[in-house]
Coordinates of C-alpha atoms in Angstrom, one line a residue:
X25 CA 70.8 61.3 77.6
X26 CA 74.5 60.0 78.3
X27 CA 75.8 62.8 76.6
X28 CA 74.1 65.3 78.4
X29 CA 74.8 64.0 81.5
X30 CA 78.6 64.7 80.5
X31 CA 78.1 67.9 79.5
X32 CA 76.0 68.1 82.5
X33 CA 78.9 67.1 84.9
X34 CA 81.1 69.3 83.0
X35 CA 79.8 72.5 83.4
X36 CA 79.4 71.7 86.8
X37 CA 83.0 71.2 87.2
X38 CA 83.5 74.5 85.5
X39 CA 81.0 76.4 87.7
X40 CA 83.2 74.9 90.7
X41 CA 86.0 76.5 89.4
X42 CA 85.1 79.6 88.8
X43 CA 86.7 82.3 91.2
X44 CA 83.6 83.7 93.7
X45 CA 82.5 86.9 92.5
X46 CA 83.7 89.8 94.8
X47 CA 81.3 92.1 96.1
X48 CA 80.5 95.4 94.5
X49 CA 84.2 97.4 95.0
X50 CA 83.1 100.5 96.8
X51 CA 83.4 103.8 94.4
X52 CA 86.2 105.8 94.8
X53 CA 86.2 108.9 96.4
X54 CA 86.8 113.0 95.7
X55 CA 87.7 115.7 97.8
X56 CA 86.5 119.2 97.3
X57 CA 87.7 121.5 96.4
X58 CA 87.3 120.2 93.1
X59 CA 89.6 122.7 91.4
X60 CA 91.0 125.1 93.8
X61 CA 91.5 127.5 91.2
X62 CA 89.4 130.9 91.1
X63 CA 86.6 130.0 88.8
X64 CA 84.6 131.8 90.6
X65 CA 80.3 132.1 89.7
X66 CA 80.4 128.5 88.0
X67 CA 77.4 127.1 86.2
X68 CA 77.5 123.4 84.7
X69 CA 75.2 121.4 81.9
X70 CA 75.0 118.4 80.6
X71 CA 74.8 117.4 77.5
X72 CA 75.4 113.7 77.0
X73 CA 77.3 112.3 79.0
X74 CA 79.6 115.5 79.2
X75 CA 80.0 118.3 81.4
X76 CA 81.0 122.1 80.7
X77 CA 81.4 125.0 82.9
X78 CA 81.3 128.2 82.6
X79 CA 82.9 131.2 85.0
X80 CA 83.0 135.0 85.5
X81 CA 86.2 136.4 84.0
X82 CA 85.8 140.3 84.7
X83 CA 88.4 142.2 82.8
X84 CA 91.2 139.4 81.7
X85 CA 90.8 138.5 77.9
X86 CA 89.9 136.3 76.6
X87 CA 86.6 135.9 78.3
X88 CA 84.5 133.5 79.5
X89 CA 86.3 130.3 80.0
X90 CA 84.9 126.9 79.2
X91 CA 85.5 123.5 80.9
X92 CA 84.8 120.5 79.9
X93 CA 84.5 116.8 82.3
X94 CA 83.7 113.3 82.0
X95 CA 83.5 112.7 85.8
X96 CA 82.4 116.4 87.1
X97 CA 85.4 115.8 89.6
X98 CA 88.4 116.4 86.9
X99 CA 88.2 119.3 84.3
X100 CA 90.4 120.9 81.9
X101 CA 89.7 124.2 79.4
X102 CA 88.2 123.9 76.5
X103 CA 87.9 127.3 75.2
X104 CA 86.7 130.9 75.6
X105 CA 83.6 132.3 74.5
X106 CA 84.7 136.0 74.1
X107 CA 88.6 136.4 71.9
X108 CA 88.8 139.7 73.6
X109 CA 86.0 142.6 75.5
X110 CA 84.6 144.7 72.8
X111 CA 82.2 146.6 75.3
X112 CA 84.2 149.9 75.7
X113 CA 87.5 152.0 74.7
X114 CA 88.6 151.0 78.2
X115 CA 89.2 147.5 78.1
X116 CA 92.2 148.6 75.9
X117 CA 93.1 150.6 78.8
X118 CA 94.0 153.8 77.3
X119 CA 94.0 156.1 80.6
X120 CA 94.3 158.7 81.9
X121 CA 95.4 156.1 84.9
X122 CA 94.3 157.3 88.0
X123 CA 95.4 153.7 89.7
X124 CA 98.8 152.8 90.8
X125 CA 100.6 149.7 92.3
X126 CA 100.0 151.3 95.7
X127 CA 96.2 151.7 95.5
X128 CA 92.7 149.6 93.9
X129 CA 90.8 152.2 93.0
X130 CA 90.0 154.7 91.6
X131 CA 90.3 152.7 88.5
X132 CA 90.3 155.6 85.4
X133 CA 91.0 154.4 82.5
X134 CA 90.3 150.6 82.9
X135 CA 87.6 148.4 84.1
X136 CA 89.0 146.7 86.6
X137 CA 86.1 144.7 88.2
X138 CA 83.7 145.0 85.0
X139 CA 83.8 142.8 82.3
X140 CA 82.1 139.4 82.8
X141 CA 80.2 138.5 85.7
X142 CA 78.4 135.3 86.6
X143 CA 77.5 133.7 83.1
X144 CA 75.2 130.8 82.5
X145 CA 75.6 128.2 79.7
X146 CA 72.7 126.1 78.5
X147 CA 72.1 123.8 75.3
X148 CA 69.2 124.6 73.5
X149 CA 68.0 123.1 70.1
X150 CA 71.5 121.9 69.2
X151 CA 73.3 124.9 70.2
X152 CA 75.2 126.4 73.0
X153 CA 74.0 129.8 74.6
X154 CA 76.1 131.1 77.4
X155 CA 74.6 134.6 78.9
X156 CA 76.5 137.6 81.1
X157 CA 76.2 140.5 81.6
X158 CA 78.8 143.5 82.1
X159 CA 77.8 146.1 85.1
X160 CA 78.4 149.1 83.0
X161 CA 77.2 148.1 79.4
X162 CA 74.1 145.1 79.6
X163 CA 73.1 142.1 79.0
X164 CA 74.9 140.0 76.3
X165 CA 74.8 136.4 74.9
X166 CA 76.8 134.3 71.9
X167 CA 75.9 131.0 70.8
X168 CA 78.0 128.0 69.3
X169 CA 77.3 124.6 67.7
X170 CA 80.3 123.9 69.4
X171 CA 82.0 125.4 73.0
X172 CA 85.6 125.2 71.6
X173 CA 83.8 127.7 69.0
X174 CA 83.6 129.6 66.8
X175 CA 80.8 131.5 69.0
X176 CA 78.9 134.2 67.6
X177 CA 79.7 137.9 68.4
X178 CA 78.0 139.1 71.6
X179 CA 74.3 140.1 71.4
X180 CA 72.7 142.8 73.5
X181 CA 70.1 141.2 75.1
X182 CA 69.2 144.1 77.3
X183 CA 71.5 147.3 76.2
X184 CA 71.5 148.9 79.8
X185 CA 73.4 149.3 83.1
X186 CA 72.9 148.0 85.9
X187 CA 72.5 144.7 85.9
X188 CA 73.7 141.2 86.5
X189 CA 73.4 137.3 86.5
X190 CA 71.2 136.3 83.5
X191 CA 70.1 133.3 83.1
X192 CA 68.0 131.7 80.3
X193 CA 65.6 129.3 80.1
X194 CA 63.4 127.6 77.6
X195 CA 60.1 125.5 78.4
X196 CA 58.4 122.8 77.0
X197 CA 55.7 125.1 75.7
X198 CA 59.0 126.6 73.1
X199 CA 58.7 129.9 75.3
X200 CA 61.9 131.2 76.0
X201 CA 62.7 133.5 79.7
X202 CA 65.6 135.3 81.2
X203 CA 66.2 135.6 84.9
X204 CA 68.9 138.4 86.3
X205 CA 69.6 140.5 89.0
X206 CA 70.4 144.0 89.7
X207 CA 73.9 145.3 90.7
X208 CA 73.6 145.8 94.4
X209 CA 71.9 142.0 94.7
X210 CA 68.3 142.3 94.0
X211 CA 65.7 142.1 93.0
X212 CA 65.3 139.1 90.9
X213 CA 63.4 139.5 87.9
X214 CA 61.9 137.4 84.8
X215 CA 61.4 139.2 81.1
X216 CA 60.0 136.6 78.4
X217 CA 62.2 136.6 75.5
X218 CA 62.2 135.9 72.2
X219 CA 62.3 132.2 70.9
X220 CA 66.2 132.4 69.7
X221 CA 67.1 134.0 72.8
X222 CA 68.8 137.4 70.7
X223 CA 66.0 140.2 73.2
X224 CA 63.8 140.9 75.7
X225 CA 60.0 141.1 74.8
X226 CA 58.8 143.1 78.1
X227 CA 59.9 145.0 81.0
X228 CA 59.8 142.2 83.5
X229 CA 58.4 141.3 86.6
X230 CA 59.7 141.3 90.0
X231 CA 60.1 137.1 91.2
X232 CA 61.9 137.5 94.6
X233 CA 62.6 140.2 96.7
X234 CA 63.0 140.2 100.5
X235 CA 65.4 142.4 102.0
X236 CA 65.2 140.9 105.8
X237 CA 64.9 137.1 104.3
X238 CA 66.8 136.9 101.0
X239 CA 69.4 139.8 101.6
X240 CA 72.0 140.1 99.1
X241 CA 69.8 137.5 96.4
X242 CA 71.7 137.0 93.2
X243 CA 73.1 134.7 90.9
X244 CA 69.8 133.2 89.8
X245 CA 69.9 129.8 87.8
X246 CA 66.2 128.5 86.5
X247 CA 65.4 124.9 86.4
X248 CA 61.8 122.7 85.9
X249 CA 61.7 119.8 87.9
X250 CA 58.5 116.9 88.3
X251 CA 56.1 120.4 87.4
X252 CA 57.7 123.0 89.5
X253 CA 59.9 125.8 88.9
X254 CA 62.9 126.7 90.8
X255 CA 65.4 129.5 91.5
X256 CA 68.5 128.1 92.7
X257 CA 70.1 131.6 94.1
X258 CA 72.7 132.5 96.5
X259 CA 72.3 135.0 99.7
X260 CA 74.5 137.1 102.4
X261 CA 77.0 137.8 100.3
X262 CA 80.4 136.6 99.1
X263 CA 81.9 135.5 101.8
X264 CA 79.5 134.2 104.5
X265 CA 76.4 133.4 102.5
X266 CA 74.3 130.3 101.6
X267 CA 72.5 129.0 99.2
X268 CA 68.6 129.6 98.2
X269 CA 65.8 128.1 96.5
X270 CA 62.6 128.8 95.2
X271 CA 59.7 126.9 94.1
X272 CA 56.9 127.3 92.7
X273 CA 53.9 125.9 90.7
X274 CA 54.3 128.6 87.7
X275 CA 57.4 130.3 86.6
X276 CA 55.9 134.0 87.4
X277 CA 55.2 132.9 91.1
X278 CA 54.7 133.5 93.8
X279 CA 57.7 131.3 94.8
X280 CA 58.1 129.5 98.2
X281 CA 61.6 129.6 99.1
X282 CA 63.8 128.0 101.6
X283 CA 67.9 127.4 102.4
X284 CA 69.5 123.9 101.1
X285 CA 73.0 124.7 101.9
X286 CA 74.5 126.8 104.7
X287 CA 78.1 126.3 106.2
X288 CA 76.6 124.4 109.2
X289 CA 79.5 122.9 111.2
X290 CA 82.3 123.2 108.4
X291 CA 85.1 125.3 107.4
X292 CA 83.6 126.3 104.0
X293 CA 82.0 129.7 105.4
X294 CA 80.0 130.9 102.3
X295 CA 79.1 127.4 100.5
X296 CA 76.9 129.3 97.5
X297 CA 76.2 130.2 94.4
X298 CA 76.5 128.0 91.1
X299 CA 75.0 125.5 89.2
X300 CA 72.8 122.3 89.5
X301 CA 73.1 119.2 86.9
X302 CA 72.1 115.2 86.8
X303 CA 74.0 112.4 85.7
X304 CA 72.3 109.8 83.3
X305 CA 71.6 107.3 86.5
X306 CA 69.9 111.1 87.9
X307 CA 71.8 111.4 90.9
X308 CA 72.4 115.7 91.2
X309 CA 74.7 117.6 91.7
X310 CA 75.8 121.4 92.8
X311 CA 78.8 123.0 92.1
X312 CA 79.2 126.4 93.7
X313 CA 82.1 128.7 94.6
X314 CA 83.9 129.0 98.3
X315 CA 85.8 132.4 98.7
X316 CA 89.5 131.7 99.6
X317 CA 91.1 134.8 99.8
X318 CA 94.2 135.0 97.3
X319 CA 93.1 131.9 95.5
X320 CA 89.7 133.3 94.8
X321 CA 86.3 132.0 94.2
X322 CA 87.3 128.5 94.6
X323 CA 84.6 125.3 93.2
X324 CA 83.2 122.4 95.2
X325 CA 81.2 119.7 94.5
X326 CA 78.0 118.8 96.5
X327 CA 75.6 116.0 96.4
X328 CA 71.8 116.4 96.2
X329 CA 68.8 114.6 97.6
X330 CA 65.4 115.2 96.5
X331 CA 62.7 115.4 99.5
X332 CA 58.8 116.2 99.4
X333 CA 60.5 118.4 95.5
X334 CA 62.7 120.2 97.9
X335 CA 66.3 120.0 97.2
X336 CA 69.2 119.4 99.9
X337 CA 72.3 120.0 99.2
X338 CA 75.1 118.6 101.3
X339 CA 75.1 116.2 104.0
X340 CA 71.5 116.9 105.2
X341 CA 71.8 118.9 109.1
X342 CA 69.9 117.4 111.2
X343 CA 66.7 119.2 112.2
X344 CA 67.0 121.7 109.2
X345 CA 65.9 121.5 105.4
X346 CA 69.7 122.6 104.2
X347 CA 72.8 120.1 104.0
X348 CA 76.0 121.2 105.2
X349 CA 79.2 120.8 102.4
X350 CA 81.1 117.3 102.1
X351 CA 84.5 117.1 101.8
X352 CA 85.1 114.0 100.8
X353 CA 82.2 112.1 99.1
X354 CA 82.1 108.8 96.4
X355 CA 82.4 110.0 93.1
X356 CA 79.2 110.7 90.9
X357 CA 78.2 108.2 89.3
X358 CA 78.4 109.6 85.7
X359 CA 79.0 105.9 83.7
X360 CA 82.7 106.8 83.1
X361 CA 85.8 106.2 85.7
X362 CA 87.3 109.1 87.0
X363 CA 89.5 110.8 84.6
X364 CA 92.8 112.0 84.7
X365 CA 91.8 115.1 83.3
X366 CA 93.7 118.3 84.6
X367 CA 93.7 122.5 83.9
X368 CA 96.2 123.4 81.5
X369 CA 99.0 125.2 83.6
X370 CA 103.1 124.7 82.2
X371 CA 103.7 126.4 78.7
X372 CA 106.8 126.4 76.1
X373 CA 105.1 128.5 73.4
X374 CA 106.0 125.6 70.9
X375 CA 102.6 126.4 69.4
X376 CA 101.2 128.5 66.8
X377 CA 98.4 130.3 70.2
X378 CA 98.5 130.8 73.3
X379 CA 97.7 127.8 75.5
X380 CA 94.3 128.3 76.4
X381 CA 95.4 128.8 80.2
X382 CA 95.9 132.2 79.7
X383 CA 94.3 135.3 79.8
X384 CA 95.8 139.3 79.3
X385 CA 95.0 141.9 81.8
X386 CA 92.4 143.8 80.2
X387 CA 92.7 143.1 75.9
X388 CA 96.3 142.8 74.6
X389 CA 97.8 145.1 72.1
X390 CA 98.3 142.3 69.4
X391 CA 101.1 143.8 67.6
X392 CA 104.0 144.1 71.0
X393 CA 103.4 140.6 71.1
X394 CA 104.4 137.1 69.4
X395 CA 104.7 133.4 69.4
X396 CA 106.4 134.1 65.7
X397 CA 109.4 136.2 66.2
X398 CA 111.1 133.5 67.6
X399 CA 109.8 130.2 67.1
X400 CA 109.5 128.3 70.9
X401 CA 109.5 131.7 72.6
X402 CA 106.7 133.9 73.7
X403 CA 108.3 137.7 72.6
X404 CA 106.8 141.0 75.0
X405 CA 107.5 144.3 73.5
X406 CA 107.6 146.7 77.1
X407 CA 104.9 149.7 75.8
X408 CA 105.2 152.8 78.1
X409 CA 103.5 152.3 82.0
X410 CA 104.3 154.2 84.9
X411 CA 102.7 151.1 87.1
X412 CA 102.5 147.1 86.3
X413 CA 99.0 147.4 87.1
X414 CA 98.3 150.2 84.0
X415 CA 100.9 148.1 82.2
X416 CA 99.6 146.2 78.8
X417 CA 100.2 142.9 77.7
X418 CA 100.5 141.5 80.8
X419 CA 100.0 137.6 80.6
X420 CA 98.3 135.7 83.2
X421 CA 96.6 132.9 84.5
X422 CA 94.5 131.2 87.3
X423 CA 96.4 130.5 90.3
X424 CA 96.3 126.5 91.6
X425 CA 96.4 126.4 95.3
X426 CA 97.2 125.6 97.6
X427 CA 100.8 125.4 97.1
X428 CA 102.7 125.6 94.0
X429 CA 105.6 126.9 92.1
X430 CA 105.8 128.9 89.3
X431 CA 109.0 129.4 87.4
X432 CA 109.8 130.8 83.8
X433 CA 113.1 131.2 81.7
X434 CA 113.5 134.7 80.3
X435 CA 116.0 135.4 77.7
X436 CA 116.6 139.3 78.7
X437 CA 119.5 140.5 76.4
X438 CA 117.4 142.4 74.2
X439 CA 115.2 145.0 77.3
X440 CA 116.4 148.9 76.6
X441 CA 117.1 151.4 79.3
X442 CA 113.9 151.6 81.7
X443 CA 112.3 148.9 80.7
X444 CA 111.0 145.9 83.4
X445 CA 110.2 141.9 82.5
X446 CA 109.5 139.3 84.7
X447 CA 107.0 137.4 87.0
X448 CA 104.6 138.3 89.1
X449 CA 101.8 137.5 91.5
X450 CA 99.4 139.8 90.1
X451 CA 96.4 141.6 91.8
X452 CA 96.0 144.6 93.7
X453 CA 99.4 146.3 95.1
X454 CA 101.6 143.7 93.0
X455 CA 104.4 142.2 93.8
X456 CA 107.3 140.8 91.4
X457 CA 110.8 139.6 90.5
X458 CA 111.9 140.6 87.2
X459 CA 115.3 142.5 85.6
X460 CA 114.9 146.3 85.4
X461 CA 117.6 147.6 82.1
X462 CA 119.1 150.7 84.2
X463 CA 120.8 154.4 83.1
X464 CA 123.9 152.6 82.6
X465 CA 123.9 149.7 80.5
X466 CA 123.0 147.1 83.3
X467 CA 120.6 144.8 84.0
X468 CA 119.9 143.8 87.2
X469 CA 117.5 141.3 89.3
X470 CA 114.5 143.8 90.8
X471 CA 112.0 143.0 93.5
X472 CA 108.8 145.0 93.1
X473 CA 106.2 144.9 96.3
X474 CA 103.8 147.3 95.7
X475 CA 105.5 149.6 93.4
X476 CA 108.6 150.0 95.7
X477 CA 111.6 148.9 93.9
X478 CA 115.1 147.0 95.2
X479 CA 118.1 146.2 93.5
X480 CA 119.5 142.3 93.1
X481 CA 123.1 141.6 91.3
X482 CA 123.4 142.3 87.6
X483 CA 123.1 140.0 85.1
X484 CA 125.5 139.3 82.8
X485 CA 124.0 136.3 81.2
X486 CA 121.5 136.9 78.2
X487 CA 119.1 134.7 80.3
X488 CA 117.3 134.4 84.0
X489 CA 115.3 132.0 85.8
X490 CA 112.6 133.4 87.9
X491 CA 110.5 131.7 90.5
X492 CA 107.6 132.6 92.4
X493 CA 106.9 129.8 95.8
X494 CA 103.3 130.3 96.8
X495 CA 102.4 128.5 100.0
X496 CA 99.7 127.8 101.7
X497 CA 99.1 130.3 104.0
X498 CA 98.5 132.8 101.1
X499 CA 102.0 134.4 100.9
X500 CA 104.7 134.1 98.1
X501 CA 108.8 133.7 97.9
X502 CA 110.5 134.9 95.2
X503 CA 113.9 133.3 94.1
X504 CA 116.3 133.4 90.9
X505 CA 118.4 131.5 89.0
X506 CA 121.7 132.7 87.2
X507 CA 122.9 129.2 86.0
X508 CA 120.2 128.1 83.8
X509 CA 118.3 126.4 87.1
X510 CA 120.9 124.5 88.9
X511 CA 120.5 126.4 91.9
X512 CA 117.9 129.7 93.3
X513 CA 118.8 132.4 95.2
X514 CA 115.7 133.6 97.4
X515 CA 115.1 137.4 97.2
X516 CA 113.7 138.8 100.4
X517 CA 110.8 137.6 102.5
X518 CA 107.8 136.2 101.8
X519 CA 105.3 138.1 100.7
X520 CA 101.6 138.5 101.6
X521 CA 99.4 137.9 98.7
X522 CA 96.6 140.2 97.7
X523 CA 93.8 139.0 99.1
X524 CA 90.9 139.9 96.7
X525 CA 91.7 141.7 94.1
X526 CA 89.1 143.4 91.8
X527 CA 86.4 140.1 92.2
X528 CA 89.4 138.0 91.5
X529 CA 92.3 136.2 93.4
X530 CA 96.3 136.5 92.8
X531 CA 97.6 135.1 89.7
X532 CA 100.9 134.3 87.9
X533 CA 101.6 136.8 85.6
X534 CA 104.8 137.6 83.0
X535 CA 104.8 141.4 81.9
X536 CA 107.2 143.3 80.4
X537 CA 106.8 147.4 80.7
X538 CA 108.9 150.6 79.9
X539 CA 109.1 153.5 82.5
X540 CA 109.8 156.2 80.0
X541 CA 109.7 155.5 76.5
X542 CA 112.5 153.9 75.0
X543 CA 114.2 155.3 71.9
X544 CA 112.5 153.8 68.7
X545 CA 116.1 153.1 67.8
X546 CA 116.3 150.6 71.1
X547 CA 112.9 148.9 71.2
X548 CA 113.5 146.3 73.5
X549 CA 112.0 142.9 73.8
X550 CA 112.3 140.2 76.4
X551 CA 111.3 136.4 74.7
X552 CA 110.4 133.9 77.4
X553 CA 111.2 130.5 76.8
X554 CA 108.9 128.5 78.9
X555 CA 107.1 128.6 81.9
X556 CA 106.5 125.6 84.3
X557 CA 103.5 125.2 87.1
X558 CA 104.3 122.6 89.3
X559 CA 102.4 121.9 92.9
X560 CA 103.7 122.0 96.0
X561 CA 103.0 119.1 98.6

């Protein structure tokens, strides 16, 4: 008994001395946009305890990006689903060009604003599926054991034009469905489909139609939640609309449907359209697109409470079933601290691929470029182009906002009479600083803005700096550098950025092209020796 009454008194003494247990830290905070990058038409999963996104890509190559997140806040690329668009002979761009740097359309010769629209990724029996569909040519899917692939080659689901937005969905039952949309933004309707998700098994049924209450419905996702079925789907458009739901007691309707998120008393004018996902503790979560102009689609992130099996999205507005968007909010609660994780931006070829931030305008012809010519150097051969926006092999990627500064070294000693490299913001009616080999044997610093051409000061040097400022209020100032970076010369005034260009926003681009072919004798070649992405505060 004496003995435990020492030990007694001793653990008493250490209890004492223990430091008083704080309260419960609060949990940091985000800010949204999440990624103000144009990754525009996002859906997200879950499977495990990581994310991965998906977004529309349209006509750059490869296609269909993947991200991939620990916290749903931070993301970084993990891959492409598509190496390059194998739907038509014009994806390679082989004219007649009808389109200049003066004009968007008509487009002959390309498909500018086709390609990939508004995928959805899901994980089904082990596997990922991710579904699009391409306005002129269908309905396709690919699958993977893995998203940093390899993923199967495209399956036409549905071979036919004319429509948009699948989404798949399998039920407990084992029956598999496809929901989708028709270009022009309705109706919605749902086809069964076969169990591994390769066809269509019927002509489908119309879901949700309303012209005067759901105008402009698209962008269907399909979820079961405590019994019911729901349609998460945005309306009114790009720009100004919100975002839908519909519920209902059996997947073929009829479904109830009401608004969960509307701009309400925010800056964030068209708060719609993307995907919903739980953590493991089941707190939900939205992440939809906000159009900003030159940067794009942009994503945020919004919380969402479950009432009476009605989502709200938001912070709820009083008096109304829809939430309004956050700004700032506590992080999700996802079991993991928030990440450091970032999109893949600076590059100095050092590899044996491409970084997987970019993406060629349209597919590449594989054999005018290289990463093996000259080891550490990305090499452009300039093909023939009478405009930067017919041009091929013109590297880009997804512009960070809202300020940054782009700048890449270009070793230019080898570019033949007529040809053009350099850096660009690229979109509709370009613009873009870059060294233009002339009639005479010079090279000499060019600024491009919409196809109109000026004259800089020749370069003597075999290499050039070149730097693109974009700021804030959507504009960008281009500037050069003649002694390897010490100090930039600024080359005219700033410049408005285009502001939506083909369903996507401005990006950083590096293109080399030939006005006139060049004699086989002088094929010229520009190498770039790095490019670096830096932000702007």
């Amino acid at each position: 008994m004496r003995h435990f009454r020492a030990l007694a008194a001793v653990l008493a003494a250490w209890t004492i001395a223990l430091p008083a247990q704080p309260a419960s830290a609060p949990r940091p905070t985000y800010s949204n946009p999440i990624l103000y990058a144009d990754y525009s038409d996002p859906d997200v999963i879950r499977v495990g305890e990581t994310y991965y996104m998906v977004a529309s890509s349209f006509h750059f190559s490869p296609g269909i990006p993947v991200l991939r997140s620990r916290d749903l806040v931070h993301w970084t690329i993990a891959g492409h689903v598509l190496p390059k668009l194998p739907f038509a002979p014009q994806y390679d761009m082989p004219g007649p060009h009808t389109l200049t740097d003066k004009i968007s359309k008509p487009i002959g010769g390309t498909r500018y604003a086709s390609g990939v629209w508004a995928p959805s990724i899901r994980h089904h029996d082990g596997r990922f599926y991710v579904y699009w569909a391409t306005p002129d040519e269908g309905v396709f899917m690919s699958t993977s054991v893995r998203v940093e692939g390899p993923w199967t080659a495209p399956v036409a689901v549905i071979a036919k034009a004319g429509l948009e937005d699948p989404c798949p969905f399998w039920d407990e039952d084992g029956q598999a469905w496809l929901i989708l949309g028709k270009v022009g933004a309705g109706p919605l309707i749902l086809h069964r489909m076969s169990a591994d998700g390769r066809r269509v098994l019927d002509d489908g049924i119309v879901v949700a139609e309303d012209k005067i209450a759901l105008p402009v419905l698209e962008g269907p996702k399909l979820y079961k939640r405590n019994g019911f079925y729901y349609i998460f789907a945005p309306i009114g458009g790009v720009e100004k609309g919100p975002q839908a739901v519909g519920r209902a007691r059996t997947i073929t309707g009829p479904f109830e449907w009401r608004v969960v998120l509307e701009p309400g008393a925010t800056a964030v004018q068209g708060p719609h359209q993307g995907g919903w996902v739980e953590t493991p503790s089941g707190q939900g979560w939205f992440a939809h697109f906000n159009s900003s102009g030159a940067f794009g689609r942009i994503v945020h992130l919004q919380p969402v409470r479950w009432i009476d099996d009605w989502p709200v999205i938001g912070d709820r507005i009083p008096g109304k079933t829809a939430g309004q968007p956050v700004l700032t909010h506590a992080m999700p609660d996802t079991g993991h601290r928030p990440t450091r994780d970032r999109l893949q931006d600076s590059d100095d070829f050092s590899g044996r691929r491409l970084g997987l931030q970019w993406s060629w305008n349209h597919n590449p012809d594989d054999r005018n470029w290289s990463l093996a010519a000259r080891r550490g150097f990305l090499r452009l051969h300039p093909l023939p182009a009478d405009h930067l926006v017919t041009a091929r092999n013109t590297l880009t990627q997804i512009l960070q906002g809202p300020q940054s500064r782009i700048t890449a070294r270009l070793d230019v000693s080898h570019l033949a009479q007529g040809q053009r490299a350099g850096l660009s913001l690229f979109g509709v009616r370009p613009s873009w600083i870059g060294i233009v080999a002339t009639r005479g044997g010079e090279r000499r610093i060019t600024l491009a803005i919409e196809g109109e051409e000026s004259e800089g000061p020749v370069v003597t040097a075999a290499t050039v700096d070149l730097r693109a400022e974009v700021r804030s209020d959507q504009t960008v100032r281009y500037s050069y550098s003649l002694d390897a970076g010490r100090s930039f010369k600024p080359f005219g005034a700033p410049i408005p950025l285009a502001r939506f260009s083909w369903w996507k926003g401005s990006r950083p681009a590096l293109f080399a092209y030939s006005r006139g072919v060049a004699p086989v004798a002088k094929r010229g070649w520009v190498d770039v020796d790095w490019v670096r992405v830096e932000p702007v505060s």
